[in-house]
CSV table of N, CA, C and O in Angstrom, one decimal:
chain,number,residue,atom,x,y,z
A,7,UNK,N,10.4,5.7,-12.2
A,7,UNK,CA,9.7,7.0,-12.0
A,7,UNK,C,9.4,7.2,-10.6
A,7,UNK,O,9.0,6.3,-9.9
A,8,UNK,N,9.6,8.4,-10.1
A,8,UNK,CA,9.4,8.7,-8.7
A,8,UNK,C,7.9,9.1,-8.5
A,8,UNK,O,7.3,9.8,-9.3
A,9,UNK,N,7.3,8.5,-7.5
A,9,UNK,CA,5.9,8.8,-7.2
A,9,UNK,C,5.8,10.1,-6.4
A,9,UNK,O,6.4,10.2,-5.4
A,10,UNK,N,5.1,11.1,-6.9
A,10,UNK,CA,5.0,12.4,-6.3
A,10,UNK,C,4.3,12.3,-4.9
A,10,UNK,O,4.4,13.2,-4.1
A,11,UNK,N,3.5,11.3,-4.7
A,11,UNK,CA,2.8,11.1,-3.4
A,11,UNK,C,3.7,10.7,-2.3
A,11,UNK,O,3.6,11.3,-1.2
A,12,UNK,N,4.6,9.8,-2.5
A,12,UNK,CA,5.5,9.3,-1.5
A,12,UNK,C,6.9,9.8,-1.6
A,12,UNK,O,7.7,9.6,-0.7
A,13,UNK,N,7.3,10.5,-2.7
A,13,UNK,CA,8.7,11.0,-2.8
A,13,UNK,C,9.0,12.1,-1.8
A,13,UNK,O,8.2,13.0,-1.7
A,14,UNK,N,10.1,12.0,-1.1
A,14,UNK,CA,10.4,13.0,-0.2
A,14,UNK,C,10.7,14.3,-0.9
A,14,UNK,O,11.3,14.3,-2.0
A,15,UNK,N,10.2,15.4,-0.4
A,15,UNK,CA,10.5,16.7,-0.9
A,15,UNK,C,11.8,17.2,-0.3
A,15,UNK,O,12.7,16.4,-0.2
A,16,UNK,N,11.9,18.4,0.1
A,16,UNK,CA,13.2,18.9,0.7
A,16,UNK,C,13.3,18.5,2.1
A,16,UNK,O,14.2,19.0,2.8
A,17,UNK,N,12.5,17.6,2.6
A,17,UNK,CA,12.6,17.2,4.0
A,17,UNK,C,11.6,16.0,4.1
A,17,UNK,O,11.1,15.4,3.2
A,18,UNK,N,11.4,15.6,5.4
A,18,UNK,CA,10.6,14.4,5.6
A,18,UNK,C,9.1,14.8,5.3
A,18,UNK,O,8.7,15.9,5.6
A,19,UNK,N,8.4,14.0,4.7
A,19,UNK,CA,7.0,14.2,4.4
A,19,UNK,C,6.2,13.1,5.1
A,19,UNK,O,6.7,12.0,5.3
A,20,UNK,N,4.9,13.4,5.3
A,20,UNK,CA,4.0,12.4,5.8
A,20,UNK,C,3.4,11.6,4.7
A,20,UNK,O,2.9,12.1,3.7
A,21,UNK,N,3.5,10.2,4.8
A,21,UNK,CA,3.0,9.4,3.8
A,21,UNK,C,1.4,9.6,3.7
A,21,UNK,O,0.8,9.8,4.7
A,22,UNK,N,0.9,9.5,2.5
A,22,UNK,CA,-0.5,9.9,2.2
A,22,UNK,C,-1.2,8.6,1.8
A,22,UNK,O,-0.7,7.7,1.1
A,23,UNK,N,-2.5,8.5,2.1
A,23,UNK,CA,-3.4,7.4,1.7
A,23,UNK,C,-3.4,7.2,0.2
A,23,UNK,O,-3.4,8.2,-0.5
A,24,UNK,N,-3.5,6.0,-0.2
A,24,UNK,CA,-3.5,5.7,-1.6
A,24,UNK,C,-4.9,5.7,-2.3
A,24,UNK,O,-5.0,5.6,-3.5
A,25,UNK,N,-5.9,5.9,-1.5
A,25,UNK,CA,-7.3,6.0,-2.1
A,25,UNK,C,-7.4,7.2,-3.0
A,25,UNK,O,-6.8,8.3,-2.7
A,26,UNK,N,-8.0,7.0,-4.1
A,26,UNK,CA,-8.1,8.1,-5.1
A,26,UNK,C,-8.7,9.4,-4.5
A,26,UNK,O,-9.8,9.4,-3.8
A,27,UNK,N,-8.0,10.5,-4.6
A,27,UNK,CA,-8.4,11.8,-4.1
A,27,UNK,C,-8.2,12.0,-2.6
A,27,UNK,O,-8.4,13.1,-2.2
A,28,UNK,N,-7.8,11.0,-1.9
A,28,UNK,CA,-7.6,11.2,-0.4
A,28,UNK,C,-6.2,11.8,-0.2
A,28,UNK,O,-5.2,11.3,-0.8
A,29,UNK,N,-6.1,12.7,0.7
A,29,UNK,CA,-4.8,13.3,1.1
A,29,UNK,C,-4.6,13.2,2.6
A,29,UNK,O,-3.7,13.9,3.2
A,30,UNK,N,-5.3,12.3,3.2
A,30,UNK,CA,-5.1,12.0,4.7
A,30,UNK,C,-3.8,11.3,4.9
A,30,UNK,O,-3.3,10.6,4.1
A,31,UNK,N,-3.3,11.4,6.1
A,31,UNK,CA,-2.1,10.7,6.5
A,31,UNK,C,-2.3,9.2,6.5
A,31,UNK,O,-3.4,8.7,7.0
A,32,UNK,N,-1.4,8.5,6.0
A,32,UNK,CA,-1.5,7.0,6.0
A,32,UNK,C,-1.2,6.5,7.4
A,32,UNK,O,-0.3,6.9,8.1
A,33,UNK,N,-1.9,5.4,7.8
A,33,UNK,CA,-1.8,4.8,9.0
A,33,UNK,C,-1.5,3.3,8.8
A,33,UNK,O,-0.8,2.6,9.6
A,34,UNK,N,-1.9,2.7,7.7
A,34,UNK,CA,-1.8,1.3,7.4
A,34,UNK,C,-1.1,1.1,6.1
A,34,UNK,O,-1.1,1.9,5.2
A,35,UNK,N,-0.4,-0.1,6.0
A,35,UNK,CA,0.2,-0.6,4.8
A,35,UNK,C,-0.5,-1.8,4.4
A,35,UNK,O,-0.6,-2.8,5.2
A,36,UNK,N,-1.0,-1.9,3.2
A,36,UNK,CA,-1.6,-3.1,2.6
A,36,UNK,C,-0.7,-3.7,1.7
A,36,UNK,O,-0.3,-3.1,0.6
A,37,UNK,N,-0.1,-4.9,2.0
A,37,UNK,CA,0.8,-5.6,1.2
A,37,UNK,C,0.1,-6.5,0.3
A,37,UNK,O,-0.8,-7.2,0.8
A,38,UNK,N,0.3,-6.5,-1.0
A,38,UNK,CA,-0.4,-7.3,-1.9
A,38,UNK,C,0.5,-7.8,-3.0
A,38,UNK,O,1.6,-7.4,-3.2
A,39,UNK,N,-0.1,-8.7,-3.8
A,39,UNK,CA,0.6,-9.4,-4.9
A,39,UNK,C,-0.4,-9.9,-5.9
A,39,UNK,O,-1.4,-10.5,-5.5
A,40,UNK,N,-0.2,-9.6,-7.2
A,40,UNK,CA,-1.0,-10.2,-8.2
A,40,UNK,C,-0.3,-11.4,-8.8
A,40,UNK,O,0.7,-11.3,-9.4
A,41,UNK,N,-0.7,-12.6,-8.5
A,41,UNK,CA,0.0,-13.8,-8.8
A,41,UNK,C,0.1,-14.0,-10.3
A,41,UNK,O,1.0,-14.8,-10.8
A,42,UNK,N,-0.7,-13.4,-11.1
A,42,UNK,CA,-0.5,-13.4,-12.6
A,42,UNK,C,0.7,-12.6,-13.1
A,42,UNK,O,1.2,-12.8,-14.2
A,43,UNK,N,1.1,-11.6,-12.3
A,43,UNK,CA,2.2,-10.7,-12.7
A,43,UNK,C,3.4,-10.8,-11.8
A,43,UNK,O,4.5,-10.5,-12.3
A,44,UNK,N,3.3,-11.2,-10.6
A,44,UNK,CA,4.4,-11.1,-9.6
A,44,UNK,C,4.8,-12.5,-9.1
A,44,UNK,O,4.0,-13.4,-9.0
A,45,UNK,N,6.1,-12.6,-8.8
A,45,UNK,CA,6.6,-13.8,-8.1
A,45,UNK,C,5.9,-13.9,-6.7
A,45,UNK,O,5.5,-12.9,-6.2
A,46,UNK,N,5.8,-15.1,-6.2
A,46,UNK,CA,5.0,-15.3,-4.9
A,46,UNK,C,5.6,-14.5,-3.7
A,46,UNK,O,4.8,-14.0,-2.9
A,47,UNK,N,6.9,-14.2,-3.7
A,47,UNK,CA,7.5,-13.4,-2.6
A,47,UNK,C,7.4,-11.9,-2.8
A,47,UNK,O,7.6,-11.2,-1.8
A,48,UNK,N,7.1,-11.5,-4.0
A,48,UNK,CA,7.0,-10.0,-4.2
A,48,UNK,C,5.8,-9.4,-3.5
A,48,UNK,O,4.7,-10.0,-3.5
A,49,UNK,N,6.0,-8.2,-2.9
A,49,UNK,CA,4.9,-7.5,-2.3
A,49,UNK,C,4.9,-6.1,-2.8
A,49,UNK,O,5.9,-5.3,-2.7
A,50,UNK,N,3.8,-5.7,-3.3
A,50,UNK,CA,3.5,-4.3,-3.7
A,50,UNK,C,2.7,-3.8,-2.5
A,50,UNK,O,2.2,-4.5,-1.7
A,51,UNK,N,2.7,-2.5,-2.4
A,51,UNK,CA,2.0,-1.9,-1.2
A,51,UNK,C,1.2,-0.7,-1.6
A,51,UNK,O,1.5,0.1,-2.5
A,52,UNK,N,0.1,-0.6,-0.9
A,52,UNK,CA,-0.7,0.6,-0.9
A,52,UNK,C,-0.8,1.1,0.6
A,52,UNK,O,-0.7,0.4,1.5
A,53,UNK,N,-0.9,2.4,0.7
A,53,UNK,CA,-1.1,3.0,2.0
A,53,UNK,C,-2.5,3.4,2.2
A,53,UNK,O,-3.3,3.7,1.3
A,54,UNK,N,-3.0,3.3,3.5
A,54,UNK,CA,-4.4,3.7,3.8
A,54,UNK,C,-4.5,4.5,5.1
A,54,UNK,O,-3.8,4.2,6.0
A,55,UNK,N,-5.4,5.4,5.0
A,55,UNK,CA,-5.8,6.1,6.3
A,55,UNK,C,-6.8,5.2,7.0
A,55,UNK,O,-7.2,4.2,6.5
A,56,UNK,N,-7.2,5.7,8.2
A,56,UNK,CA,-8.2,4.9,8.9
A,56,UNK,C,-9.5,4.7,8.1
A,56,UNK,O,-10.1,3.6,8.1
A,57,UNK,N,-10.0,5.7,7.4
A,57,UNK,CA,-11.2,5.7,6.7
A,57,UNK,C,-11.2,4.7,5.5
A,57,UNK,O,-12.2,4.1,5.2
A,58,UNK,N,-10.1,4.6,4.8
A,58,UNK,CA,-10.0,3.8,3.6
A,58,UNK,C,-9.4,2.4,3.8
A,58,UNK,O,-9.3,1.7,2.8
A,59,UNK,N,-8.9,2.1,5.0
A,59,UNK,CA,-8.3,0.8,5.1
A,59,UNK,C,-9.2,-0.4,4.7
A,59,UNK,O,-8.8,-1.3,4.0
A,60,UNK,N,-10.4,-0.4,5.2
A,60,UNK,CA,-11.3,-1.5,4.9
A,60,UNK,C,-11.7,-1.5,3.5
A,60,UNK,O,-11.7,-2.6,2.8
A,61,UNK,N,-12.0,-0.3,2.8
A,61,UNK,CA,-12.3,-0.3,1.4
A,61,UNK,C,-11.2,-0.8,0.5
A,61,UNK,O,-11.4,-1.7,-0.3
A,62,UNK,N,-10.0,-0.4,0.8
A,62,UNK,CA,-8.8,-0.8,0.0
A,62,UNK,C,-8.5,-2.3,0.2
A,62,UNK,O,-8.2,-3.1,-0.7
A,63,UNK,N,-8.7,-2.7,1.5
A,63,UNK,CA,-8.5,-4.2,1.8
A,63,UNK,C,-9.5,-5.0,1.1
A,63,UNK,O,-9.1,-6.1,0.6
A,64,UNK,N,-10.7,-4.6,1.1
A,64,UNK,CA,-11.8,-5.3,0.4
A,64,UNK,C,-11.5,-5.4,-1.1
A,64,UNK,O,-11.7,-6.5,-1.7
A,65,UNK,N,-11.1,-4.3,-1.7
A,65,UNK,CA,-10.8,-4.2,-3.1
A,65,UNK,C,-9.7,-5.3,-3.5
A,65,UNK,O,-9.9,-6.0,-4.5
A,66,UNK,N,-8.7,-5.3,-2.7
A,66,UNK,CA,-7.6,-6.3,-3.0
A,66,UNK,C,-8.0,-7.7,-2.6
A,66,UNK,O,-7.6,-8.7,-3.3
A,67,UNK,N,-8.7,-7.8,-1.5
A,67,UNK,CA,-9.1,-9.2,-1.0
A,67,UNK,C,-10.0,-9.9,-2.0
A,67,UNK,O,-9.9,-11.1,-2.2
A,68,UNK,N,-11.0,-9.2,-2.6
A,68,UNK,CA,-11.9,-9.8,-3.5
A,68,UNK,C,-11.2,-10.4,-4.7
A,68,UNK,O,-11.6,-11.4,-5.3
A,69,UNK,N,-10.1,-9.8,-5.1
A,69,UNK,CA,-9.3,-10.2,-6.2
A,69,UNK,C,-8.3,-11.3,-5.8
A,69,UNK,O,-7.5,-11.8,-6.6
A,70,UNK,N,-8.2,-11.6,-4.5
A,70,UNK,CA,-7.2,-12.6,-4.0
A,70,UNK,C,-5.8,-12.0,-4.0
A,70,UNK,O,-4.8,-12.8,-3.9
A,71,UNK,N,-5.6,-10.7,-4.0
A,71,UNK,CA,-4.3,-10.1,-4.0
A,71,UNK,C,-3.8,-9.7,-2.6
A,71,UNK,O,-2.6,-9.7,-2.4
A,72,UNK,N,-4.6,-9.5,-1.6
A,72,UNK,CA,-4.2,-9.0,-0.3
A,72,UNK,C,-3.4,-10.1,0.4
A,72,UNK,O,-3.9,-11.2,0.6
A,73,UNK,N,-2.3,-9.7,0.9
A,73,UNK,CA,-1.4,-10.7,1.7
A,73,UNK,C,-1.3,-10.3,3.1
A,73,UNK,O,-1.2,-11.2,4.0
A,74,UNK,N,-1.2,-9.0,3.4
A,74,UNK,CA,-1.0,-8.6,4.8
A,74,UNK,C,-1.5,-7.1,5.0
A,74,UNK,O,-1.4,-6.3,4.0
A,75,UNK,N,-1.9,-6.8,6.2
A,75,UNK,CA,-2.3,-5.4,6.6
A,75,UNK,C,-1.6,-5.2,7.9
A,75,UNK,O,-1.8,-5.9,8.9
A,76,UNK,N,-0.7,-4.2,7.9
A,76,UNK,CA,0.1,-3.8,9.1
A,76,UNK,C,0.1,-2.3,9.3
A,76,UNK,O,-0.1,-1.6,8.3
A,77,UNK,N,0.3,-1.9,10.5
A,77,UNK,CA,0.4,-0.4,10.7
A,77,UNK,C,1.7,0.1,10.0
A,77,UNK,O,2.6,-0.6,9.8
A,78,UNK,N,1.6,1.3,9.6
A,78,UNK,CA,2.8,2.0,8.9
A,78,UNK,C,4.0,1.9,9.9
A,78,UNK,O,5.1,1.7,9.4
A,79,UNK,N,3.7,2.1,11.2
A,79,UNK,CA,4.8,2.1,12.1
A,79,UNK,C,5.5,0.7,12.2
A,79,UNK,O,6.7,0.6,12.2
A,80,UNK,N,4.7,-0.4,12.2
A,80,UNK,CA,5.2,-1.7,12.2
A,80,UNK,C,6.0,-2.0,10.9
A,80,UNK,O,7.1,-2.6,10.9
A,81,UNK,N,5.5,-1.5,9.7
A,81,UNK,CA,6.1,-1.7,8.4
A,81,UNK,C,7.5,-1.0,8.4
A,81,UNK,O,8.5,-1.6,8.0
A,82,UNK,N,7.5,0.2,8.8
A,82,UNK,CA,8.8,1.0,8.9
A,82,UNK,C,9.7,0.4,9.8
A,82,UNK,O,10.9,0.5,9.7
A,83,UNK,N,9.2,-0.3,10.9
A,83,UNK,CA,10.1,-0.9,11.9
A,83,UNK,C,10.6,-2.3,11.4
A,83,UNK,O,11.4,-2.9,12.1
A,84,UNK,N,10.2,-2.7,10.3
A,84,UNK,CA,10.7,-4.0,9.7
A,84,UNK,C,9.7,-5.1,9.7
A,84,UNK,O,9.9,-6.1,8.9
A,85,UNK,N,8.6,-5.1,10.4
A,85,UNK,CA,7.6,-6.2,10.4
A,85,UNK,C,6.9,-6.1,9.1
A,85,UNK,O,6.2,-5.1,8.8
A,86,UNK,N,7.0,-7.1,8.2
A,86,UNK,CA,6.2,-7.1,7.0
A,86,UNK,C,7.0,-6.5,5.8
A,86,UNK,O,6.6,-6.7,4.7
A,87,UNK,N,8.1,-5.9,6.0
A,87,UNK,CA,8.9,-5.4,5.0
A,87,UNK,C,9.7,-6.5,4.4
A,87,UNK,O,10.5,-7.1,5.1
A,88,UNK,N,9.7,-6.7,3.1
A,88,UNK,CA,10.5,-7.7,2.5
A,88,UNK,C,11.4,-7.0,1.4
A,88,UNK,O,10.9,-6.3,0.6
A,89,UNK,N,12.6,-7.3,1.5
A,89,UNK,CA,13.6,-6.8,0.5
A,89,UNK,C,13.7,-5.3,0.6
A,89,UNK,O,14.1,-4.6,-0.4
A,90,UNK,N,13.4,-4.7,1.7
A,90,UNK,CA,13.5,-3.2,1.9
A,90,UNK,C,12.6,-2.4,1.1
A,90,UNK,O,12.9,-1.3,0.8
A,91,UNK,N,11.5,-3.0,0.6
A,91,UNK,CA,10.5,-2.3,-0.2
A,91,UNK,C,9.9,-1.1,0.5
A,91,UNK,O,9.6,-1.2,1.7
A,92,UNK,N,9.7,0.0,-0.1
A,92,UNK,CA,9.1,1.1,0.4
A,92,UNK,C,7.6,1.1,0.1
A,92,UNK,O,7.3,0.6,-1.0
A,93,UNK,N,6.7,1.6,0.9
A,93,UNK,CA,5.3,1.7,0.5
A,93,UNK,C,5.2,2.6,-0.8
A,93,UNK,O,5.9,3.5,-1.0
A,94,UNK,N,4.3,2.2,-1.7
A,94,UNK,CA,4.1,2.9,-2.9
A,94,UNK,C,3.0,3.9,-2.9
A,94,UNK,O,2.4,4.1,-1.9
A,95,UNK,N,2.8,4.5,-4.0
A,95,UNK,CA,1.8,5.6,-4.1
A,95,UNK,C,0.4,5.3,-4.2
A,95,UNK,O,-0.1,4.3,-3.7
A,96,UNK,N,-0.3,6.0,-5.0
A,96,UNK,CA,-1.8,6.0,-5.0
A,96,UNK,C,-2.3,4.8,-5.7
A,96,UNK,O,-1.8,4.3,-6.7
A,97,UNK,N,-3.4,4.3,-5.2
A,97,UNK,CA,-4.2,3.2,-5.8
A,97,UNK,C,-4.6,3.6,-7.2
A,97,UNK,O,-4.8,2.8,-8.1
A,98,UNK,N,-4.9,4.9,-7.4
A,98,UNK,CA,-5.3,5.4,-8.7
A,98,UNK,C,-4.2,5.2,-9.7
A,98,UNK,O,-4.5,5.2,-10.9
A,99,UNK,N,-3.0,5.1,-9.3
A,99,UNK,CA,-1.9,4.9,-10.2
A,99,UNK,C,-1.8,3.5,-10.8
A,99,UNK,O,-1.0,3.3,-11.7
A,100,UNK,N,-2.5,2.6,-10.3
A,100,UNK,CA,-2.4,1.2,-10.7
A,100,UNK,C,-3.5,0.8,-11.6
A,100,UNK,O,-4.6,1.1,-11.6
């Protein structure tokens, strides 16, 4: 299923923060993994604006899921990207 938040429309779109209800531009990629569901090398991603980076990081960190936090520019440039995964949509979708 294509995520309406990150799916390109008829042109390039700006990635949006994954925090519920937030429509700000994403600046950060939070790479995470639920060890009960995912293999150790698998990375799921949430996007975060400046305002929600700490909140979303804390949410994942308390559960032991957070693996890395990098800027969106670094992620798109290849640092932190594993297997060509694209950042995913809203945290509310999970």
